[in-house]
């Protein structure tokens, strides 16, 4: 699952920050998949994210993502 690093997607269940888990839907190989997600700071449903790390159990570490120029 390390190939997930760099994938982008959207928060589907808000992430509370720190150790709190939320959910993201990531765009992968022409489709999408949902993963549990963690972030050091809170993220609301609908925010765009970038995967920066992968943990066991289909958990990814994400950060807020915005496309430059949008």
Short mmCIF file of C-alpha atoms in Angstrom, two decimals:
data_model
loop_
_atom_site.label_atom_id
_atom_site.label_comp_id
_atom_site.label_asym_id
_atom_site.label_seq_id
_atom_site.Cartn_x
_atom_site.Cartn_y
_atom_site.Cartn_z
CA UNK A 1 0.00 0.00 0.00
CA UNK A 2 2.97 2.37 -0.03
CA UNK A 3 1.94 3.21 -3.59
CA UNK A 4 -0.93 5.17 -2.01
CA UNK A 5 1.49 7.94 -1.00
CA UNK A 6 0.73 10.90 -3.22
CA UNK A 7 -2.86 9.83 -3.90
CA UNK A 8 -5.53 12.50 -3.54
CA UNK A 9 -9.17 12.39 -2.57
CA UNK A 10 -11.83 13.81 -0.27
CA UNK A 11 -12.81 13.41 3.37
CA UNK A 12 -16.04 11.39 3.65
CA UNK A 13 -16.19 11.21 7.47
CA UNK A 14 -14.64 14.16 9.31
CA UNK A 15 -11.25 13.65 10.95
CA UNK A 16 -10.95 15.04 14.48
CA UNK A 17 -7.17 15.47 14.45
CA UNK A 18 -4.45 13.77 16.48
CA UNK A 19 -5.26 10.10 17.08
CA UNK A 20 -8.90 10.43 15.96
CA UNK A 21 -9.84 8.43 12.88
CA UNK A 22 -12.01 9.58 9.98
CA UNK A 23 -12.52 8.30 6.45
CA UNK A 24 -11.36 9.39 3.00
CA UNK A 25 -12.23 8.36 -0.53
CA UNK A 26 -9.10 8.22 -2.69
CA UNK A 27 -8.79 8.26 -6.48
CA UNK A 28 -6.82 5.14 -7.39
CA UNK A 29 -6.16 3.57 -10.81
CA UNK A 30 -9.17 5.14 -12.50
CA UNK A 31 -11.52 4.28 -9.63
CA UNK A 32 -11.95 5.14 -5.98
CA UNK A 33 -11.59 3.36 -2.65
CA UNK A 34 -12.32 4.36 0.93
CA UNK A 35 -9.73 4.20 3.71
CA UNK A 36 -9.60 5.08 7.38
CA UNK A 37 -7.57 8.26 7.80
CA UNK A 38 -5.64 10.26 10.38
CA UNK A 39 -4.41 13.85 10.30
CA UNK A 40 -2.61 15.91 12.97
CA UNK A 41 -5.32 18.60 12.71
CA UNK A 42 -9.10 18.41 12.14
CA UNK A 43 -10.48 18.07 8.61
CA UNK A 44 -14.14 18.48 7.69
CA UNK A 45 -16.19 16.30 5.37
CA UNK A 46 -15.64 17.35 1.76
CA UNK A 47 -12.11 18.73 2.20
CA UNK A 48 -9.48 17.57 -0.31
CA UNK A 49 -6.57 15.54 1.02
CA UNK A 50 -3.16 14.18 0.00
CA UNK A 51 -1.85 10.86 1.36
CA UNK A 52 1.52 11.34 3.09
CA UNK A 53 1.81 8.01 4.94
CA UNK A 54 0.40 4.50 5.12
CA UNK A 55 -0.29 2.44 8.27
CA UNK A 56 -1.41 -1.16 8.77
CA UNK A 57 -5.12 -1.91 8.58
CA UNK A 58 -6.04 0.31 5.60
CA UNK A 59 -5.23 3.49 7.54
CA UNK A 60 -3.60 6.43 5.76
CA UNK A 61 -2.05 9.65 7.07
CA UNK A 62 -3.33 12.67 5.17
CA UNK A 63 -2.84 16.42 4.92
CA UNK A 64 -5.07 19.14 3.54
CA UNK A 65 -4.60 19.45 -0.23
CA UNK A 66 -5.42 22.22 -2.65
CA UNK A 67 -4.60 22.45 -6.32
CA UNK A 68 -2.51 25.55 -7.05
CA UNK A 69 -4.45 28.08 -9.07
CA UNK A 70 -7.92 26.88 -8.03
#
